[in-house]
Short mmCIF file of C-alpha atoms in Angstrom, two decimals:
data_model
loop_
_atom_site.label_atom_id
_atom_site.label_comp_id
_atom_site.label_asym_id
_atom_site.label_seq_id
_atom_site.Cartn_x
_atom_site.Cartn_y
_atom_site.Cartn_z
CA UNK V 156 0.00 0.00 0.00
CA UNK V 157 2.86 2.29 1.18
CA UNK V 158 4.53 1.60 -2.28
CA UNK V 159 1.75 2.23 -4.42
CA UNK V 160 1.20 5.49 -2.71
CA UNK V 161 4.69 6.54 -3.07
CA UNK V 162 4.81 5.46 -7.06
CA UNK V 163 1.74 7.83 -7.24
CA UNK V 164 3.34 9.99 -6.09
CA UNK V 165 6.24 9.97 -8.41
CA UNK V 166 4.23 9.77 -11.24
CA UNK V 167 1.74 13.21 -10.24
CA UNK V 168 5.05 14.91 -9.78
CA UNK V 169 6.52 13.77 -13.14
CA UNK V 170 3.07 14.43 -14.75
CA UNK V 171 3.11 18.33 -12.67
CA UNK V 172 6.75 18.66 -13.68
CA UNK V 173 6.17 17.89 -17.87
CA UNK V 174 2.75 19.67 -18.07
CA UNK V 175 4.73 22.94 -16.62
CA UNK V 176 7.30 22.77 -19.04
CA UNK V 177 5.08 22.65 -21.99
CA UNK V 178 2.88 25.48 -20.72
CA UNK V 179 5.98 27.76 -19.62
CA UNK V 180 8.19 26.48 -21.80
CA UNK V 181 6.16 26.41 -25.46
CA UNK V 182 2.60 27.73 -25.26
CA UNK V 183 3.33 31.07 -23.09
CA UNK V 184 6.83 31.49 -24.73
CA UNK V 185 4.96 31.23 -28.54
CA UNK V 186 1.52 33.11 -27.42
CA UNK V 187 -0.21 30.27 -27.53
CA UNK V 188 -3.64 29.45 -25.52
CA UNK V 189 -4.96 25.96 -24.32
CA UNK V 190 -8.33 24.86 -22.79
CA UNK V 191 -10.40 24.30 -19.57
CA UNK V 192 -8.37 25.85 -16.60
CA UNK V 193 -4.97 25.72 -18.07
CA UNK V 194 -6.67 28.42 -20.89
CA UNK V 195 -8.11 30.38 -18.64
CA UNK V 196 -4.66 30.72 -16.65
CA UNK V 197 -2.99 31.67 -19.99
CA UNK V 198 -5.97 34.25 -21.01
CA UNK V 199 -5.77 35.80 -17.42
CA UNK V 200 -1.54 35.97 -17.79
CA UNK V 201 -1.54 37.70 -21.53
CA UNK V 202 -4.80 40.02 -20.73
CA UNK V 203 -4.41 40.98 -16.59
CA UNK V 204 -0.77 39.28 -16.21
CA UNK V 205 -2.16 37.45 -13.14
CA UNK V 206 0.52 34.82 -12.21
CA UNK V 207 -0.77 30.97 -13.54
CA UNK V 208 0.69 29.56 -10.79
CA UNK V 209 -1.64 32.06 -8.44
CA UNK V 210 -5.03 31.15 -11.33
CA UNK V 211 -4.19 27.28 -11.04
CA UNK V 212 -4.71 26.81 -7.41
CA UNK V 213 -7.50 29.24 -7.44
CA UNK V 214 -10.04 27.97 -10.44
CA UNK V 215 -8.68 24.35 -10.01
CA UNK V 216 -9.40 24.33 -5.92
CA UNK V 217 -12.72 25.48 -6.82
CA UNK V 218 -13.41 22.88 -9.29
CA UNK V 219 -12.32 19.77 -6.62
CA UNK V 220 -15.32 21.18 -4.45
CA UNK V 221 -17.31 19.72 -7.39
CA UNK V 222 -15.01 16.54 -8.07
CA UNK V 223 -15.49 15.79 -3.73
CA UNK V 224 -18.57 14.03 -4.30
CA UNK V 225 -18.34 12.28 -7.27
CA UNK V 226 -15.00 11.36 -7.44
CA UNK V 227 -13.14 8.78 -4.80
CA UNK V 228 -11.23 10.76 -2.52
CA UNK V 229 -8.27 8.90 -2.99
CA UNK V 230 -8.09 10.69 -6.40
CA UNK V 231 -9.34 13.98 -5.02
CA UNK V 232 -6.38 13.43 -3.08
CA UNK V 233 -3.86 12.92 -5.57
CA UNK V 234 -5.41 15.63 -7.95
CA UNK V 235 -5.11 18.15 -4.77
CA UNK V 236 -1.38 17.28 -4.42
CA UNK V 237 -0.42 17.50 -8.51
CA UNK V 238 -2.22 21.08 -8.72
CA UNK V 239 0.13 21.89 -5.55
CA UNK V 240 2.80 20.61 -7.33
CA UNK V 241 2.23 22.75 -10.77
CA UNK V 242 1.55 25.89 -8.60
CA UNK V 243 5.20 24.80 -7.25
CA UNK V 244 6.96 24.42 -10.49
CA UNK V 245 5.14 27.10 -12.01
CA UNK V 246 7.29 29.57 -9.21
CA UNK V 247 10.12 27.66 -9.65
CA UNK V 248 10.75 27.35 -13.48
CA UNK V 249 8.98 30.47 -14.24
CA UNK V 250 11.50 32.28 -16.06
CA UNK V 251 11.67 28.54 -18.68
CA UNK V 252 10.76 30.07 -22.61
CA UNK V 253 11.37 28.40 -25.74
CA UNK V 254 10.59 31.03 -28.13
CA UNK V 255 10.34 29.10 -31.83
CA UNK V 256 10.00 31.14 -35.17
CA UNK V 257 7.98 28.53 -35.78
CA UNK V 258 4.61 28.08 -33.67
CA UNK V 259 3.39 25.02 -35.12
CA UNK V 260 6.49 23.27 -34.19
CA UNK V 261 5.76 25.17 -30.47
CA UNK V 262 1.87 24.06 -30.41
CA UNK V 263 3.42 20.62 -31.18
CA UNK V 264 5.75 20.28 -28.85
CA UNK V 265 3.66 21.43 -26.40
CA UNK V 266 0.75 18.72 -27.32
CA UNK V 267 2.82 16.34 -26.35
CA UNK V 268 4.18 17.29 -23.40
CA UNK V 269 0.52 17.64 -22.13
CA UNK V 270 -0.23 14.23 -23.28
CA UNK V 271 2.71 12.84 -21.52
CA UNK V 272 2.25 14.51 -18.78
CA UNK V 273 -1.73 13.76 -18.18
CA UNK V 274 -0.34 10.46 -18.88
CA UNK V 275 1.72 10.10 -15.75
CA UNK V 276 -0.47 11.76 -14.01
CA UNK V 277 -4.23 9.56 -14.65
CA UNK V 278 -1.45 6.51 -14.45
CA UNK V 279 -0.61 7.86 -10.80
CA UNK V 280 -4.45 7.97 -9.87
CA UNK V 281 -4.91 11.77 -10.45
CA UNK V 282 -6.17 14.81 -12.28
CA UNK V 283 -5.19 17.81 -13.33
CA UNK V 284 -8.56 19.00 -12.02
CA UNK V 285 -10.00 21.64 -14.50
CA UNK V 286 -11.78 20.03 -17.35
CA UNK V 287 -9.46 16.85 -16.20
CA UNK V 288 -12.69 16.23 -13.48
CA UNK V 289 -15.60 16.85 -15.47
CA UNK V 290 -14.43 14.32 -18.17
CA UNK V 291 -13.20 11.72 -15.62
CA UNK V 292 -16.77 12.40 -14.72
CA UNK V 293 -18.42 12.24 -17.98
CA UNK V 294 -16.26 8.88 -17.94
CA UNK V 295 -17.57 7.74 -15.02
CA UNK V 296 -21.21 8.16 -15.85
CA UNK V 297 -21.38 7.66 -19.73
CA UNK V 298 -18.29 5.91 -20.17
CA UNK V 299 -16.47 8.29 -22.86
CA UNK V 300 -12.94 8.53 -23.22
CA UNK V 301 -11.31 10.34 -21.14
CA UNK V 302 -9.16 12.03 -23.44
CA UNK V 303 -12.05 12.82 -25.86
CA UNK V 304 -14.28 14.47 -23.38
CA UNK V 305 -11.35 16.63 -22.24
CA UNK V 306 -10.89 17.92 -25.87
CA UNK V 307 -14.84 18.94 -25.66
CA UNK V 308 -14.83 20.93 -22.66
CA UNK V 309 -11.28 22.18 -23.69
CA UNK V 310 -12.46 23.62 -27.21
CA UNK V 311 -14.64 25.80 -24.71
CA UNK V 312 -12.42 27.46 -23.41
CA UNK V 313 -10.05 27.71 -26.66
CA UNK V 314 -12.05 29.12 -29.14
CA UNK V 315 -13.43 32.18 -27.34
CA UNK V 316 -9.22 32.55 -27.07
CA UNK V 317 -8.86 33.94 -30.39
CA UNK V 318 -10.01 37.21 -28.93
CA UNK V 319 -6.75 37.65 -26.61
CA UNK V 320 -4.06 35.61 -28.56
CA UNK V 321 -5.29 36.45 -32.15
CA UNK V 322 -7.21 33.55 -34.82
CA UNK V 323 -4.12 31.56 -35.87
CA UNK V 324 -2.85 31.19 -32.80
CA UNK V 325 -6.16 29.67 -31.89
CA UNK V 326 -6.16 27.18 -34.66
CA UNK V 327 -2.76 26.16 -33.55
CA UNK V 328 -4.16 25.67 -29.61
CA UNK V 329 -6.75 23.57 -31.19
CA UNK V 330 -4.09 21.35 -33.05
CA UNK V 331 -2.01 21.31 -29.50
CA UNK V 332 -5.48 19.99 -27.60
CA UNK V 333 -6.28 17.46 -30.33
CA UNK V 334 -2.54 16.10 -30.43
CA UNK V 335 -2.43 16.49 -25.89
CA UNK V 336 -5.75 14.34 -26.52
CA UNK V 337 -4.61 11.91 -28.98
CA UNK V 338 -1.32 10.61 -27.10
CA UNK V 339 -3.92 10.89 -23.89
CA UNK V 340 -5.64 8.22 -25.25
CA UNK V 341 -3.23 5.94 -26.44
CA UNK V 342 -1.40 6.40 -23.42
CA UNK V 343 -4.12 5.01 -20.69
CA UNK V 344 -4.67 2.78 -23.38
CA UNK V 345 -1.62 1.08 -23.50
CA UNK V 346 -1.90 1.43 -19.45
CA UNK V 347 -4.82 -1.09 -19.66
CA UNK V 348 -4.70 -2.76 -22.76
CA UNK V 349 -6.05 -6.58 -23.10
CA UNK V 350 -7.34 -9.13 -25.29
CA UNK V 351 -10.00 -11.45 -25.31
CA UNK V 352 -9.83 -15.19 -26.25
CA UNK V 353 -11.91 -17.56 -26.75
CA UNK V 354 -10.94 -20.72 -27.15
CA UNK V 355 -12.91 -24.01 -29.07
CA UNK V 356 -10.92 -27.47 -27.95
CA UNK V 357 -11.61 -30.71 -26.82
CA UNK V 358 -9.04 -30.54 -24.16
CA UNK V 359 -10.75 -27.54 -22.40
CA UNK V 360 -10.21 -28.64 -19.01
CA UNK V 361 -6.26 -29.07 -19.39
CA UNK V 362 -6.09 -25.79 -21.29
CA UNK V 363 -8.66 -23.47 -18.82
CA UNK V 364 -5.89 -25.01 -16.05
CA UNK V 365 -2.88 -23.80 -17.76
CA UNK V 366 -4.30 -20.19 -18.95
CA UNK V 367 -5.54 -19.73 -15.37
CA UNK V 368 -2.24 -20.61 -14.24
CA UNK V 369 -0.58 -18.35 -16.42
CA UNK V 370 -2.96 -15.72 -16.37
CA UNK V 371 -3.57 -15.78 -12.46
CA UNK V 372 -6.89 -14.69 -13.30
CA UNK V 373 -10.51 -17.28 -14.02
CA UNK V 374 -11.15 -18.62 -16.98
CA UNK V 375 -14.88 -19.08 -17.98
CA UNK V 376 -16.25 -22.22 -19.38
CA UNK V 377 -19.00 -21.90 -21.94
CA UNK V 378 -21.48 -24.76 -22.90
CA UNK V 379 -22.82 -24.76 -26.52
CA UNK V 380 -22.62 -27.11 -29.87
CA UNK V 381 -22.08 -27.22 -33.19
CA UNK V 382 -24.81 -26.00 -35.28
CA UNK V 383 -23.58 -28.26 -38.21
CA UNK V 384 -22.44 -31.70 -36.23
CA UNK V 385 -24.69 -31.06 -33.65
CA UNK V 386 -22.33 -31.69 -30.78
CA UNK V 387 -21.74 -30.53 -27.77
CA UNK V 388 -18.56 -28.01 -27.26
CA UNK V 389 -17.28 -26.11 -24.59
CA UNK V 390 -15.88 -22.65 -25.12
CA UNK V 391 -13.21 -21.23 -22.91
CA UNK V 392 -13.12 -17.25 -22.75
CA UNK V 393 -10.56 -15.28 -20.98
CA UNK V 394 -8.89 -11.64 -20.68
CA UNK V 395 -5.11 -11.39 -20.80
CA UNK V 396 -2.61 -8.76 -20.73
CA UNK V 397 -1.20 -8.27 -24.50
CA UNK V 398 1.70 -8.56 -23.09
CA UNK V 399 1.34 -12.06 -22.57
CA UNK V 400 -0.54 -12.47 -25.52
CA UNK V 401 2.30 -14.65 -27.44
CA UNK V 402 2.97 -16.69 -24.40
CA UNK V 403 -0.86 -17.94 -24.22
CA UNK V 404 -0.71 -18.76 -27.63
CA UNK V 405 2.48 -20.49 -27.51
CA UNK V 406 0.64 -22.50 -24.27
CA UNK V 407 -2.26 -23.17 -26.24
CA UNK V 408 -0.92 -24.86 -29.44
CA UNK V 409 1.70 -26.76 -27.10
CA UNK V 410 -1.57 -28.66 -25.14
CA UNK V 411 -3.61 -28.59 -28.27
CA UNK V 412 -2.56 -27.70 -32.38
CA UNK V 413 -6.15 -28.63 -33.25
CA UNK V 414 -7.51 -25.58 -31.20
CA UNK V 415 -9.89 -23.10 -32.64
CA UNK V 416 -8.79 -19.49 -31.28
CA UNK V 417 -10.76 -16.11 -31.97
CA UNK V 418 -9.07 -13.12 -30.35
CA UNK V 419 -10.82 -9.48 -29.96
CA UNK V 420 -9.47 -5.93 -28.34
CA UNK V 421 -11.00 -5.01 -25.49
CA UNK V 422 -10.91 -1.52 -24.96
CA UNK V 423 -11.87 -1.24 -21.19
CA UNK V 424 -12.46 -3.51 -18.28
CA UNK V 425 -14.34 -3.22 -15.43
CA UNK V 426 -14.85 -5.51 -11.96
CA UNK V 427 -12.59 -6.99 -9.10
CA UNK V 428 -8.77 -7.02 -10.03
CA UNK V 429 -9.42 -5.55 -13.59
CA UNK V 430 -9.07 -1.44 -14.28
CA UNK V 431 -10.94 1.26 -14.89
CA UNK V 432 -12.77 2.28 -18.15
CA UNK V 433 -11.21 4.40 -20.76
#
């Protein structure tokens, strides 16, 4: 428990430490704007040069009041502690700038950072808070994608920029959200990526023993028959890692060559000992 916590940790203050670079470092040093809280910080820097590290723990601490009730307060606590942490780097690394001639190559750059960095940060059990909360909400309740529903409320936010940082530079914080969003997804994807098998064989029982072994997870035994022969089969079905994809497979034609395999994506999970939607 102790370790986990401390990992966490690790990984909000990675997360904290990457998503201030890319705002210091690439979308303020190229005029650039972003979305949800993280815009309005930039908007309030370039119109009413508040400091972001003063709007972050302002807008964002309001927004957990919302996230306390719907969200488990383990994550309300991690969120509170990575919005500390930007506030911290914020002071700390304000004077970063990367200037580019370019600011495509900036709002790039930047996307990815933020992707990263959300990355790290959902991996360590936290937020960013801002629109972070109301899509792990939207998650929660209608099962979107977590990086998709933060691109919606984001664009919010965003558009209405053009007004303070000018229409191209808007169009390029739209490209930076989409690309942030993008690796977002892909990220927590790879976090909890699996595959479904299911398996046809008349050695069942010897093969749901081995893949339960292997998998230290159940293995579920189907009944059913053969439309055309009209026997009786058992299917096995079970949920692996992809990581440990090849070694099943490997296990399976080892105990039986003759075994009929059909293998799907699964794009979330959800129940005892399996992770959290998408």
């Amino acid at each position: 428990m102790k370790k986990t916590i401390v990992v966490n940790l690790l990984l909000n203050t990675v997360g904290a430490f990457l998503y201030t670079v890319a705002i210091n470092g690439f979308l303020i040093s190229n005029h650039l704007g972003e979305g949800g809280v993280t815009g309005l910080m930039t908007i309030f820097y370039y119109w009413l040069k508040i400091a972001p590290s003063v709007t972050n723990i302002v807008l964002n601490g309001l927004l957990l009041l919302i996230g306390w009730k719907l969200l488990n307060k383990q994550t309300v606590f991690y969120t509170l502690y990575t919005i500390t942490m930007i506030s911290v780097f914020l002071k700390l690394i304000g004077s970063m700038r990367f200037p580019l001639h370019d600011p495509l190559v900036a709002a790039l750059i930047g996307g990815a950072l933020m992707g990263v960095a959300m990355g790290f940060i959902m991996k360590g059990e936290g937020t960013l808070a801002g629109s972070t909360i109301l899509a792990r909400i939207v998650n929660k309740f209608f099962g979107i994608k977590t990086g998709s529903a933060m691109l919606c409320f984001d664009l919010m936010v965003a558009i209405p920029s053009a007004v303070i940082i000018g229409f191209e530079n808007m169009l390029l914080t739209i490209v930076e959200l989409y690309l942030s969003a993008v690796i977002l997804n892909k990220l927590l994807a790879q976090f909890v990526e699996k595959r479904s098998l299911t398996i046809i064989s008349e050695r069942f029982k010897e093969l749901a023993s081995a893949l339960s072994d292997a998998t230290k997870q159940g293995v579920t035994i189907i009944d059913g028959h053969g439309y055309v022969s009209g026997q009786k089969k058992q299917l096995l079905y079970c949920v692996c890692d992809t990581k440990d994809l090849v070694k099943l497979m490997n296990l399976i034609t080892e105990i039986d060559p003759k075994a009929f395999v059909v293998m799907e994506e699964v794009r979330s999970t959800y129940g005892k000992d399996l992770l959290r939607i998408l």
